[in-house]
Amino acid sequence: REEGGINRPGKRPAAAPSQALPEKLNRPPGSPGRRQQRSRRARSEGRMRAAIWVLLGTALSSCHSEGEAQQSMLCSIENGPSDELKTWHSLTPSDLDDISARIVEKEGTSQLNITWTISADASITTLTATKLCVSTYGHPTCIRCDYTKPFESQTRHGSQKWQFYYVGFPVEENTIYFIEGFNLPPANPYEDPPSKCINLTSPGCEDDTLKYSKMCIEKGSLWDPNITVCKMGSEIEVNFTASTLSPTYTILIYGYENEDSDPTLQAVFHTKKNDTRISEKIPVNTPSSKNYIEVRLNDE
């Protein structure tokens, strides 16, 4: 399930969709009601904080399911042209002030967290929605976030620019993502369409960013084969610990003539799991001064 909302420092939970929180929640310690006795407040402080978080969490769980719309926007998929393109607009909003993206993990799934900032100028009163499109290899997927009420001010409390985020685009390893964001209504025909574009390249499963995601765990990112190697004449004995993720394995043996030379593939060996610890003797026709051993999980 995706989520979106207004960004606030400190990763505090968002309020219900009908509310707008300032950049900093100026909540005094203890109860927000009348002053209580100091000793009673000290005893109940932990319980009050827990109650606040639970209430906010309940409000979030009742939000719009598509994009988990929070605060003053509702998000849904819109891969085709927006309806605003069919109409001529006398006034249109400015370009986004900024857009950024990072990879986050939600419920074991790696997703893009896209954050955008609204330009602080008078055109904000014409802004009705923001559209985000993410593409890989030329195949875009777009979501549209409609602001549920008009902007009444150019900035938030404390002169902070309006900032929103959306989480929901799934992330694969070693992939380049082209991310574009633009405001609606868009520029009229024959006018320059304002938009912000950024690129983000996801790392491999060996990187801590994705290592603990469900996708990478299923590919063996947490598998520790504990490989040991013993050279015996024209054979190399390879021992490693099996994984529960695959019954078959491929063993690759590379040779190096010296430290500056490129590795040469000397042998490829396939084996099946028959125990928790696997041992294979692999013939190598061309012995090298140094060898590099790689063990791969095979797809079932």
GROMACS .gro file of C-alpha atoms in nm, residues 61-233:
model
  173
   61SER     CA    1  -0.538   0.403   0.881
   62SER     CA    2  -0.874   0.545   0.778
   63CYS     CA    3  -0.726   0.754   0.495
   64HIS     CA    4  -0.789   0.699   0.126
   65SER     CA    5  -0.643   0.360   0.034
   66GLU     CA    6  -0.494   0.462  -0.301
   67GLY     CA    7  -0.173   0.637  -0.201
   68GLU     CA    8  -0.284   0.659   0.162
   69ALA     CA    9  -0.366   1.023   0.100
   70GLN     CA   10  -0.286   1.238   0.401
   71GLN     CA   11  -0.341   1.599   0.496
   72SER     CA   12  -0.476   1.788   0.196
   73MET     CA   13  -0.428   1.556  -0.098
   74LEU     CA   14  -0.572   1.237  -0.246
   75CYS     CA   15  -0.358   1.029  -0.483
   76SER     CA   16  -0.463   0.783  -0.752
   77ILE     CA   17  -0.320   0.623  -1.065
   78GLU     CA   18  -0.345   0.830  -1.384
   79ASN     CA   19  -0.134   0.688  -1.666
   80GLY     CA   20  -0.319   0.866  -1.946
   81PRO     CA   21  -0.345   1.237  -2.027
   82SER     CA   22  -0.500   1.457  -1.760
   83ASP     CA   23  -0.845   1.604  -1.823
   84GLU     CA   24  -0.700   1.953  -1.776
   85LEU     CA   25  -0.528   1.919  -2.115
   86LYS     CA   26  -0.869   1.947  -2.283
   87THR     CA   27  -0.934   2.296  -2.145
   88TRP     CA   28  -0.772   2.636  -2.199
   89HIS     CA   29  -0.669   2.795  -1.869
   90SER     CA   30  -0.631   3.169  -1.824
   91LEU     CA   31  -0.406   3.113  -1.523
   92THR     CA   32  -0.179   2.817  -1.445
   93PRO     CA   33   0.050   2.740  -1.149
   94SER     CA   34   0.427   2.778  -1.150
   95ASP     CA   35   0.668   2.491  -1.181
   96LEU     CA   36   0.752   2.283  -0.876
   97ASP     CA   37   1.015   2.448  -0.661
   98ASP     CA   38   1.201   2.122  -0.604
   99ILE     CA   39   1.166   1.745  -0.632
  100SER     CA   40   1.375   1.466  -0.482
  101ALA     CA   41   1.355   1.090  -0.435
  102ARG     CA   42   1.503   0.820  -0.217
  103ILE     CA   43   1.450   0.449  -0.162
  104VAL     CA   44   1.260   0.342   0.148
  105GLU     CA   45   1.136   0.007   0.276
  106LYS     CA   46   0.772  -0.046   0.362
  107GLU     CA   47   0.643  -0.382   0.481
  108GLY     CA   48   0.949  -0.554   0.333
  109THR     CA   49   0.908  -0.391  -0.009
  110SER     CA   50   1.150  -0.131  -0.146
  111GLN     CA   51   0.968   0.172  -0.286
  112LEU     CA   52   1.041   0.524  -0.404
  113ASN     CA   53   0.969   0.808  -0.166
  114ILE     CA   54   0.921   1.113  -0.387
  115THR     CA   55   0.917   1.453  -0.217
  116TRP     CA   56   0.821   1.779  -0.386
  117THR     CA   57   0.805   2.141  -0.279
  118ILE     CA   58   0.551   2.394  -0.407
  119SER     CA   59   0.677   2.731  -0.532
  120ALA     CA   60   0.584   3.013  -0.295
  121ASP     CA   61   0.417   3.262  -0.528
  122ALA     CA   62   0.070   3.393  -0.607
  123SER     CA   63   0.003   3.122  -0.869
  124ILE     CA   64  -0.041   2.867  -0.588
  125THR     CA   65  -0.408   2.969  -0.574
  126THR     CA   66  -0.458   2.809  -0.918
  127LEU     CA   67  -0.286   2.482  -0.820
  128THR     CA   68  -0.525   2.186  -0.804
  129ALA     CA   69  -0.302   1.878  -0.835
  130THR     CA   70   0.050   1.748  -0.891
  131LYS     CA   71   0.130   1.459  -1.122
  132LEU     CA   72   0.430   1.228  -1.078
  133CYS     CA   73   0.556   0.992  -1.348
  134VAL     CA   74   0.826   0.729  -1.302
  135SER     CA   75   0.969   0.543  -1.600
  136THR     CA   76   1.224   0.270  -1.659
  137TYR     CA   77   1.320   0.172  -2.011
  138GLY     CA   78   1.058   0.410  -2.151
  139HIS     CA   79   0.753   0.268  -1.970
  140PRO     CA   80   0.604   0.542  -1.746
  141THR     CA   81   0.374   0.487  -1.450
  142CYS     CA   82   0.197   0.798  -1.322
  143ILE     CA   83   0.003   0.898  -1.014
  144ARG     CA   84  -0.201   1.210  -0.966
  145CYS     CA   85  -0.228   1.380  -0.626
  146ASP     CA   86  -0.528   1.615  -0.600
  147TYR     CA   87  -0.523   1.879  -0.328
  148THR     CA   88  -0.853   1.850  -0.146
  149LYS     CA   89  -0.884   2.219  -0.069
  150PRO     CA   90  -0.749   2.539  -0.226
  151PHE     CA   91  -0.423   2.685  -0.098
  152GLU     CA   92  -0.504   2.991   0.108
  153SER     CA   93  -0.143   3.101   0.160
  154GLN     CA   94   0.181   3.082  -0.032
  155THR     CA   95   0.366   2.922   0.261
  156ARG     CA   96   0.289   2.723   0.570
  157HIS     CA   97   0.329   2.838   0.927
  158GLY     CA   98   0.676   2.973   0.993
  159SER     CA   99   0.721   3.079   0.627
  160GLN     CA  100   0.796   2.719   0.530
  161LYS     CA  101   0.718   2.621   0.173
  162TRP     CA  102   0.450   2.360   0.122
  163GLN     CA  103   0.610   2.017   0.090
  164PHE     CA  104   0.449   1.682   0.013
  165TYR     CA  105   0.564   1.325  -0.038
  166TYR     CA  106   0.439   1.006  -0.201
  167VAL     CA  107   0.555   0.649  -0.138
  168GLY     CA  108   0.440   0.372  -0.368
  169PHE     CA  109   0.651   0.306  -0.679
  170PRO     CA  110   0.818  -0.038  -0.637
  171VAL     CA  111   1.196  -0.052  -0.676
  172GLU     CA  112   1.406  -0.322  -0.842
  173GLU     CA  113   1.781  -0.361  -0.802
  174ASN     CA  114   2.030  -0.203  -1.044
  175THR     CA  115   1.767   0.003  -1.224
  176ILE     CA  116   1.766   0.364  -1.346
  177TYR     CA  117   1.444   0.552  -1.263
  178PHE     CA  118   1.346   0.870  -1.450
  179ILE     CA  119   1.119   1.076  -1.227
  180GLU     CA  120   0.914   1.373  -1.349
  181GLY     CA  121   0.678   1.596  -1.156
  182PHE     CA  122   0.455   1.879  -1.277
  183ASN     CA  123   0.162   2.082  -1.149
  184LEU     CA  124  -0.196   2.087  -1.276
  185PRO     CA  125  -0.358   2.256  -1.454
  186PRO     CA  126  -0.069   2.234  -1.702
  187ALA     CA  127   0.057   2.492  -1.945
  188ASN     CA  128  -0.172   2.562  -2.239
  189PRO     CA  129  -0.092   2.429  -2.588
  190TYR     CA  130   0.210   2.595  -2.750
  191GLU     CA  131   0.336   2.710  -2.411
  192ASP     CA  132   0.641   2.566  -2.239
  193PRO     CA  133   0.521   2.292  -2.003
  194PRO     CA  134   0.692   2.339  -1.666
  195SER     CA  135   0.821   2.024  -1.499
  196LYS     CA  136   1.102   1.896  -1.279
  197CYS     CA  137   1.298   1.584  -1.374
  198ILE     CA  138   1.550   1.378  -1.177
  199ASN     CA  139   1.717   1.040  -1.212
  200LEU     CA  140   1.773   0.780  -0.942
  201THR     CA  141   1.973   0.458  -0.982
  202SER     CA  142   1.894   0.178  -0.740
  203PRO     CA  143   2.187  -0.023  -0.604
  204GLY     CA  144   2.232  -0.399  -0.608
  205CYS     CA  145   2.113  -0.637  -0.339
  206GLU     CA  146   2.452  -0.631  -0.171
  207ASP     CA  147   2.393  -0.268  -0.073
  208ASP     CA  148   2.235  -0.206   0.267
  209THR     CA  149   1.965   0.005   0.102
  210LEU     CA  150   1.807  -0.307  -0.052
  211LYS     CA  151   1.983  -0.591   0.128
  212TYR     CA  152   1.704  -0.649   0.380
  213SER     CA  153   1.411  -0.608   0.142
  214LYS     CA  154   1.195  -0.909   0.064
  215MET     CA  155   1.300  -0.896  -0.301
  216CYS     CA  156   1.670  -0.925  -0.220
  217ILE     CA  157   1.632  -1.172   0.066
  218GLU     CA  158   1.460  -1.408  -0.179
  219LYS     CA  159   1.763  -1.368  -0.405
  220GLY     CA  160   2.000  -1.465  -0.124
  221SER     CA  161   2.122  -1.127   0.001
  222LEU     CA  162   2.141  -1.261   0.359
  223TRP     CA  163   2.281  -1.599   0.259
  224ASP     CA  164   2.627  -1.665   0.403
  225PRO     CA  165   2.777  -1.959   0.210
  226ASN     CA  166   3.097  -1.962   0.419
  227ILE     CA  167   3.305  -2.080   0.122
  228THR     CA  168   3.629  -2.268   0.180
  229VAL     CA  169   3.863  -2.377  -0.099
  230CYS     CA  170   4.144  -2.632  -0.117
  231LYS     CA  171   4.375  -2.676  -0.419
  232MET     CA  172   4.474  -3.034  -0.492
  233GLY     CA  173   4.684  -3.059  -0.809
   0.00000   0.00000   0.00000
